[in-house]
Amino acid sequence: MEIVVLTGAGISTESGLGTFRDADGLWTHYDLNDVATAEGFGRDPALVHDFYNARRANCADAAPNAAHNALANLEKSATHNLTIVTQNVDDLHERAGSRTVIHMHGTLTGALCAACQHRWRAPLVMDPTDLCPRCATPATRPDVVWFGEIPYQMDRISELVAASDIFAAIGTSAEVYPAAGLVELAGGETLELNLEPSARTNSFDRRRFGPATEIVPEWVVELTG
Ligand code: APR
């Protein structure tokens, strides 16, 4: 059985990483135009690096939670073929043991040269004076997808969702496209697992609400017996 799971910031909340749009979310403390757009990076790269350096440090201090671990267990099951498509830039799915993870918004562990598009593993702390290891230009940025940029691997993601028997969205407000529109492409049963109804909750066949650390392990046990 082919399963595609889309995850958002809500799956990492109980690991201590903030969400974006909840009451105390990141976008209540930062203007996304300053720290999550290419224009903002052009205006003040030091501010952008400070923002991602803080998130990289938080992520290093965080640990995968029961929801990440349940999905890693589901991937190991012989009867289900799981692909995780995550909007998250943290590496908690990988640290839980998941192997098939597509980061459609990039990763905090990645660095990208804005001049030559070279990619390498990011140090814990980056700053605007860092030189690209390949072209030696001081144009390094986090390898994350900013607003107005094209998410990674969308063709592959769309094919996987269309071919899935089950498409489940976990911990996302469904406010950002194209991720929020993936449910429309799903070829099989669709399920929303979230703390509260998302903006696209009515597009799902079924929905279950509660903390991810409770409802995701329950769902995985129902699937795998
Ligand atoms: N368990 C399950 N769901 C939770 C939990 C929890 N413990 N805590 C919060 N949630 C839910 C919230 O109800 C909300 O619907 O997680 C969702 C978080 O929504 P957002 O903060 O909007 O995060 P996300 O949907 O991942 O944002 C998508 O927006 O800013 C961009 O690039 C950024 O990838 C991000 C994208």
JSON list of N, CA, C and O and ligand atoms in Angstrom, two decimals, residues 8-10 13-14 19-22 27 87-88 105 147 171-176 194-196 210-212, ligand 1:
[
{"chain": "A", "resi": 8, "resn": "GLY", "atom": "N", "xyz": [3.87, 19.24, 8.51]},
{"chain": "A", "resi": 8, "resn": "GLY", "atom": "CA", "xyz": [4.12, 20.66, 8.72]},
{"chain": "A", "resi": 8, "resn": "GLY", "atom": "C", "xyz": [4.66, 20.88, 10.12]},
{"chain": "A", "resi": 8, "resn": "GLY", "atom": "O", "xyz": [4.92, 19.93, 10.86]},
{"chain": "A", "resi": 9, "resn": "ALA", "atom": "N", "xyz": [4.81, 22.14, 10.46]},
{"chain": "A", "resi": 9, "resn": "ALA", "atom": "CA", "xyz": [5.45, 22.53, 11.72]},
{"chain": "A", "resi": 9, "resn": "ALA", "atom": "C", "xyz": [4.78, 21.89, 12.94]},
{"chain": "A", "resi": 9, "resn": "ALA", "atom": "O", "xyz": [5.42, 21.65, 13.96]},
{"chain": "A", "resi": 10, "resn": "GLY", "atom": "N", "xyz": [3.50, 21.56, 12.84]},
{"chain": "A", "resi": 10, "resn": "GLY", "atom": "CA", "xyz": [2.78, 21.01, 13.98]},
{"chain": "A", "resi": 10, "resn": "GLY", "atom": "C", "xyz": [3.30, 19.67, 14.43]},
{"chain": "A", "resi": 10, "resn": "GLY", "atom": "O", "xyz": [3.14, 19.30, 15.60]},
{"chain": "A", "resi": 13, "resn": "THR", "atom": "N", "xyz": [6.08, 20.53, 16.92]},
{"chain": "A", "resi": 13, "resn": "THR", "atom": "CA", "xyz": [5.78, 21.42, 18.06]},
{"chain": "A", "resi": 13, "resn": "THR", "atom": "C", "xyz": [6.14, 20.76, 19.38]},
{"chain": "A", "resi": 13, "resn": "THR", "atom": "O", "xyz": [6.73, 21.36, 20.27]},
{"chain": "A", "resi": 14, "resn": "GLU", "atom": "N", "xyz": [5.77, 19.48, 19.53]},
{"chain": "A", "resi": 14, "resn": "GLU", "atom": "CA", "xyz": [5.98, 18.81, 20.83]},
{"chain": "A", "resi": 14, "resn": "GLU", "atom": "C", "xyz": [7.44, 18.40, 21.03]},
{"chain": "A", "resi": 14, "resn": "GLU", "atom": "O", "xyz": [7.78, 17.84, 22.05]},
{"chain": "A", "resi": 19, "resn": "THR", "atom": "N", "xyz": [5.76, 26.73, 15.76]},
{"chain": "A", "resi": 19, "resn": "THR", "atom": "CA", "xyz": [5.07, 26.75, 14.47]},
{"chain": "A", "resi": 19, "resn": "THR", "atom": "C", "xyz": [5.17, 28.18, 13.93]},
{"chain": "A", "resi": 19, "resn": "THR", "atom": "O", "xyz": [5.90, 29.01, 14.48]},
{"chain": "A", "resi": 20, "resn": "PHE", "atom": "N", "xyz": [4.48, 28.45, 12.85]},
{"chain": "A", "resi": 20, "resn": "PHE", "atom": "CA", "xyz": [4.56, 29.76, 12.22]},
{"chain": "A", "resi": 20, "resn": "PHE", "atom": "C", "xyz": [3.34, 30.62, 12.55]},
{"chain": "A", "resi": 20, "resn": "PHE", "atom": "O", "xyz": [3.47, 31.83, 12.77]},
{"chain": "A", "resi": 21, "resn": "ARG", "atom": "N", "xyz": [2.16, 30.00, 12.54]},
{"chain": "A", "resi": 21, "resn": "ARG", "atom": "CA", "xyz": [0.92, 30.80, 12.59]},
{"chain": "A", "resi": 21, "resn": "ARG", "atom": "C", "xyz": [0.11, 30.57, 13.85]},
{"chain": "A", "resi": 21, "resn": "ARG", "atom": "O", "xyz": [-0.99, 31.10, 13.97]},
{"chain": "A", "resi": 22, "resn": "ASP", "atom": "N", "xyz": [0.61, 29.76, 14.78]},
{"chain": "A", "resi": 22, "resn": "ASP", "atom": "CA", "xyz": [-0.12, 29.63, 16.04]},
{"chain": "A", "resi": 22, "resn": "ASP", "atom": "C", "xyz": [0.09, 30.89, 16.87]},
{"chain": "A", "resi": 22, "resn": "ASP", "atom": "O", "xyz": [0.82, 31.81, 16.47]},
{"chain": "A", "resi": 27, "resn": "TRP", "atom": "N", "xyz": [5.91, 33.79, 12.91]},
{"chain": "A", "resi": 27, "resn": "TRP", "atom": "CA", "xyz": [5.49, 34.99, 12.16]},
{"chain": "A", "resi": 27, "resn": "TRP", "atom": "C", "xyz": [4.81, 36.01, 13.05]},
{"chain": "A", "resi": 27, "resn": "TRP", "atom": "O", "xyz": [4.41, 37.09, 12.59]},
{"chain": "A", "resi": 87, "resn": "GLN", "atom": "N", "xyz": [7.18, 19.96, 4.81]},
{"chain": "A", "resi": 87, "resn": "GLN", "atom": "CA", "xyz": [7.37, 21.40, 4.63]},
{"chain": "A", "resi": 87, "resn": "GLN", "atom": "C", "xyz": [8.43, 21.89, 5.62]},
{"chain": "A", "resi": 87, "resn": "GLN", "atom": "O", "xyz": [8.88, 23.04, 5.51]},
{"chain": "A", "resi": 88, "resn": "ASN", "atom": "N", "xyz": [8.77, 21.04, 6.57]},
{"chain": "A", "resi": 88, "resn": "ASN", "atom": "CA", "xyz": [9.68, 21.44, 7.64]},
{"chain": "A", "resi": 88, "resn": "ASN", "atom": "C", "xyz": [11.13, 21.42, 7.17]},
{"chain": "A", "resi": 88, "resn": "ASN", "atom": "O", "xyz": [11.51, 20.58, 6.34]},
{"chain": "A", "resi": 105, "resn": "HIS", "atom": "N", "xyz": [10.60, 22.34, 1.18]},
{"chain": "A", "resi": 105, "resn": "HIS", "atom": "CA", "xyz": [11.01, 23.72, 1.50]},
{"chain": "A", "resi": 105, "resn": "HIS", "atom": "C", "xyz": [12.48, 23.79, 1.88]},
{"chain": "A", "resi": 105, "resn": "HIS", "atom": "O", "xyz": [12.92, 24.78, 2.47]},
{"chain": "A", "resi": 147, "resn": "PHE", "atom": "N", "xyz": [9.40, 32.39, 0.29]},
{"chain": "A", "resi": 147, "resn": "PHE", "atom": "CA", "xyz": [8.16, 32.78, -0.37]},
{"chain": "A", "resi": 147, "resn": "PHE", "atom": "C", "xyz": [8.50, 33.37, -1.74]},
{"chain": "A", "resi": 147, "resn": "PHE", "atom": "O", "xyz": [9.45, 34.14, -1.87]},
{"chain": "A", "resi": 171, "resn": "GLY", "atom": "N", "xyz": [-0.12, 18.12, 10.98]},
{"chain": "A", "resi": 171, "resn": "GLY", "atom": "CA", "xyz": [0.49, 19.31, 11.59]},
{"chain": "A", "resi": 171, "resn": "GLY", "atom": "C", "xyz": [0.72, 20.46, 10.64]},
{"chain": "A", "resi": 171, "resn": "GLY", "atom": "O", "xyz": [1.75, 21.14, 10.73]},
{"chain": "A", "resi": 172, "resn": "THR", "atom": "N", "xyz": [-0.23, 20.70, 9.74]},
{"chain": "A", "resi": 172, "resn": "THR", "atom": "CA", "xyz": [-0.08, 21.85, 8.85]},
{"chain": "A", "resi": 172, "resn": "THR", "atom": "C", "xyz": [-1.39, 22.62, 8.76]},
{"chain": "A", "resi": 172, "resn": "THR", "atom": "O", "xyz": [-2.47, 22.04, 8.76]},
{"chain": "A", "resi": 173, "resn": "SER", "atom": "N", "xyz": [-1.24, 23.96, 8.71]},
{"chain": "A", "resi": 173, "resn": "SER", "atom": "CA", "xyz": [-2.43, 24.83, 8.66]},
{"chain": "A", "resi": 173, "resn": "SER", "atom": "C", "xyz": [-3.04, 24.88, 7.26]},
{"chain": "A", "resi": 173, "resn": "SER", "atom": "O", "xyz": [-4.11, 25.43, 7.06]},
{"chain": "A", "resi": 174, "resn": "ALA", "atom": "N", "xyz": [-2.30, 24.32, 6.28]},
{"chain": "A", "resi": 174, "resn": "ALA", "atom": "CA", "xyz": [-2.76, 24.33, 4.87]},
{"chain": "A", "resi": 174, "resn": "ALA", "atom": "C", "xyz": [-3.00, 25.76, 4.40]},
{"chain": "A", "resi": 174, "resn": "ALA", "atom": "O", "xyz": [-3.95, 26.06, 3.66]},
{"chain": "A", "resi": 175, "resn": "GLU", "atom": "N", "xyz": [-2.12, 26.66, 4.82]},
{"chain": "A", "resi": 175, "resn": "GLU", "atom": "CA", "xyz": [-2.21, 28.07, 4.40]},
{"chain": "A", "resi": 175, "resn": "GLU", "atom": "C", "xyz": [-1.27, 28.38, 3.25]},
{"chain": "A", "resi": 175, "resn": "GLU", "atom": "O", "xyz": [-1.34, 29.44, 2.65]},
{"chain": "A", "resi": 176, "resn": "VAL", "atom": "N", "xyz": [-0.28, 27.47, 2.99]},
{"chain": "A", "resi": 176, "resn": "VAL", "atom": "CA", "xyz": [0.76, 27.77, 2.00]},
{"chain": "A", "resi": 176, "resn": "VAL", "atom": "C", "xyz": [0.69, 26.76, 0.86]},
{"chain": "A", "resi": 176, "resn": "VAL", "atom": "O", "xyz": [0.65, 25.55, 1.08]},
{"chain": "A", "resi": 194, "resn": "ASN", "atom": "N", "xyz": [-4.44, 16.65, 12.75]},
{"chain": "A", "resi": 194, "resn": "ASN", "atom": "CA", "xyz": [-4.02, 18.00, 13.14]},
{"chain": "A", "resi": 194, "resn": "ASN", "atom": "C", "xyz": [-4.58, 18.34, 14.53]},
{"chain": "A", "resi": 194, "resn": "ASN", "atom": "O", "xyz": [-5.51, 17.70, 15.01]},
{"chain": "A", "resi": 195, "resn": "LEU", "atom": "N", "xyz": [-4.00, 19.40, 15.11]},
{"chain": "A", "resi": 195, "resn": "LEU", "atom": "CA", "xyz": [-4.51, 19.81, 16.43]},
{"chain": "A", "resi": 195, "resn": "LEU", "atom": "C", "xyz": [-5.92, 20.38, 16.30]},
{"chain": "A", "resi": 195, "resn": "LEU", "atom": "O", "xyz": [-6.78, 20.22, 17.17]},
{"chain": "A", "resi": 196, "resn": "GLU", "atom": "N", "xyz": [-6.14, 21.05, 15.16]},
{"chain": "A", "resi": 196, "resn": "GLU", "atom": "CA", "xyz": [-7.46, 21.67, 14.91]},
{"chain": "A", "resi": 196, "resn": "GLU", "atom": "C", "xyz": [-7.70, 21.69, 13.41]},
{"chain": "A", "resi": 196, "resn": "GLU", "atom": "O", "xyz": [-6.77, 21.44, 12.63]},
{"chain": "A", "resi": 210, "resn": "GLY", "atom": "N", "xyz": [-6.11, 16.35, 17.46]},
{"chain": "A", "resi": 210, "resn": "GLY", "atom": "CA", "xyz": [-5.44, 16.12, 18.74]},
{"chain": "A", "resi": 210, "resn": "GLY", "atom": "C", "xyz": [-3.95, 16.35, 18.56]},
{"chain": "A", "resi": 210, "resn": "GLY", "atom": "O", "xyz": [-3.48, 16.63, 17.45]},
{"chain": "A", "resi": 211, "resn": "PRO", "atom": "N", "xyz": [-3.16, 16.24, 19.65]},
{"chain": "A", "resi": 211, "resn": "PRO", "atom": "CA", "xyz": [-1.71, 16.40, 19.54]},
{"chain": "A", "resi": 211, "resn": "PRO", "atom": "C", "xyz": [-1.11, 15.29, 18.69]},
{"chain": "A", "resi": 211, "resn": "PRO", "atom": "O", "xyz": [-1.50, 14.12, 18.81]},
{"chain": "A", "resi": 212, "resn": "ALA", "atom": "N", "xyz": [-0.17, 15.64, 17.84]},
{"chain": "A", "resi": 212, "resn": "ALA", "atom": "CA", "xyz": [0.42, 14.66, 16.92]},
{"chain": "A", "resi": 212, "resn": "ALA", "atom": "C", "xyz": [1.02, 13.47, 17.66]},
{"chain": "A", "resi": 212, "resn": "ALA", "atom": "O", "xyz": [0.95, 12.33, 17.19]},
{"chain": "B", "resi": 1, "resn": "APR", "atom": "N1", "xyz": [-0.06, 18.39, 16.97]},
{"chain": "B", "resi": 1, "resn": "APR", "atom": "C1", "xyz": [-0.67, 18.49, 15.76]},
{"chain": "B", "resi": 1, "resn": "APR", "atom": "N2", "xyz": [-0.84, 19.66, 15.10]},
{"chain": "B", "resi": 1, "resn": "APR", "atom": "C2", "xyz": [-0.37, 20.77, 15.71]},
{"chain": "B", "resi": 1, "resn": "APR", "atom": "C3", "xyz": [0.27, 20.75, 16.96]},
{"chain": "B", "resi": 1, "resn": "APR", "atom": "C4", "xyz": [0.41, 19.48, 17.59]},
{"chain": "B", "resi": 1, "resn": "APR", "atom": "N3", "xyz": [1.01, 19.36, 18.79]},
{"chain": "B", "resi": 1, "resn": "APR", "atom": "N4", "xyz": [0.61, 22.02, 17.29]},
{"chain": "B", "resi": 1, "resn": "APR", "atom": "C5", "xyz": [0.21, 22.81, 16.27]},
{"chain": "B", "resi": 1, "resn": "APR", "atom": "N5", "xyz": [-0.39, 22.06, 15.33]},
{"chain": "B", "resi": 1, "resn": "APR", "atom": "C6", "xyz": [-0.97, 22.51, 14.06]},
{"chain": "B", "resi": 1, "resn": "APR", "atom": "C7", "xyz": [-1.66, 23.85, 14.13]},
{"chain": "B", "resi": 1, "resn": "APR", "atom": "O1", "xyz": [-3.02, 23.68, 14.48]},
{"chain": "B", "resi": 1, "resn": "APR", "atom": "C8", "xyz": [-1.51, 24.36, 12.68]},
{"chain": "B", "resi": 1, "resn": "APR", "atom": "O2", "xyz": [-2.62, 23.93, 11.90]},
{"chain": "B", "resi": 1, "resn": "APR", "atom": "O3", "xyz": [0.10, 22.68, 13.16]},
{"chain": "B", "resi": 1, "resn": "APR", "atom": "C9", "xyz": [-0.25, 23.67, 12.20]},
{"chain": "B", "resi": 1, "resn": "APR", "atom": "C10", "xyz": [0.93, 24.63, 12.07]},
{"chain": "B", "resi": 1, "resn": "APR", "atom": "O4", "xyz": [0.62, 25.54, 11.05]},
{"chain": "B", "resi": 1, "resn": "APR", "atom": "P1", "xyz": [1.73, 26.59, 10.56]},
{"chain": "B", "resi": 1, "resn": "APR", "atom": "O5", "xyz": [2.33, 27.25, 11.75]},
{"chain": "B", "resi": 1, "resn": "APR", "atom": "O6", "xyz": [1.10, 27.43, 9.49]},
{"chain": "B", "resi": 1, "resn": "APR", "atom": "O7", "xyz": [2.88, 25.67, 9.92]},
{"chain": "B", "resi": 1, "resn": "APR", "atom": "P2", "xyz": [2.90, 25.00, 8.48]},
{"chain": "B", "resi": 1, "resn": "APR", "atom": "O8", "xyz": [1.52, 24.60, 8.04]},
{"chain": "B", "resi": 1, "resn": "APR", "atom": "O9", "xyz": [3.94, 23.96, 8.50]},
{"chain": "B", "resi": 1, "resn": "APR", "atom": "O10", "xyz": [3.40, 26.22, 7.55]},
{"chain": "B", "resi": 1, "resn": "APR", "atom": "C11", "xyz": [3.62, 25.93, 6.20]},
{"chain": "B", "resi": 1, "resn": "APR", "atom": "O11", "xyz": [4.51, 28.15, 5.88]},
{"chain": "B", "resi": 1, "resn": "APR", "atom": "O12", "xyz": [5.80, 29.88, 6.66]},
{"chain": "B", "resi": 1, "resn": "APR", "atom": "C12", "xyz": [5.77, 28.82, 5.78]},
{"chain": "B", "resi": 1, "resn": "APR", "atom": "O13", "xyz": [7.66, 27.67, 4.98]},
{"chain": "B", "resi": 1, "resn": "APR", "atom": "C13", "xyz": [6.85, 27.82, 6.11]},
{"chain": "B", "resi": 1, "resn": "APR", "atom": "O14", "xyz": [6.77, 25.42, 5.83]},
{"chain": "B", "resi": 1, "resn": "APR", "atom": "C14", "xyz": [6.08, 26.53, 6.38]},
{"chain": "B", "resi": 1, "resn": "APR", "atom": "C15", "xyz": [4.75, 26.77, 5.69]}
]
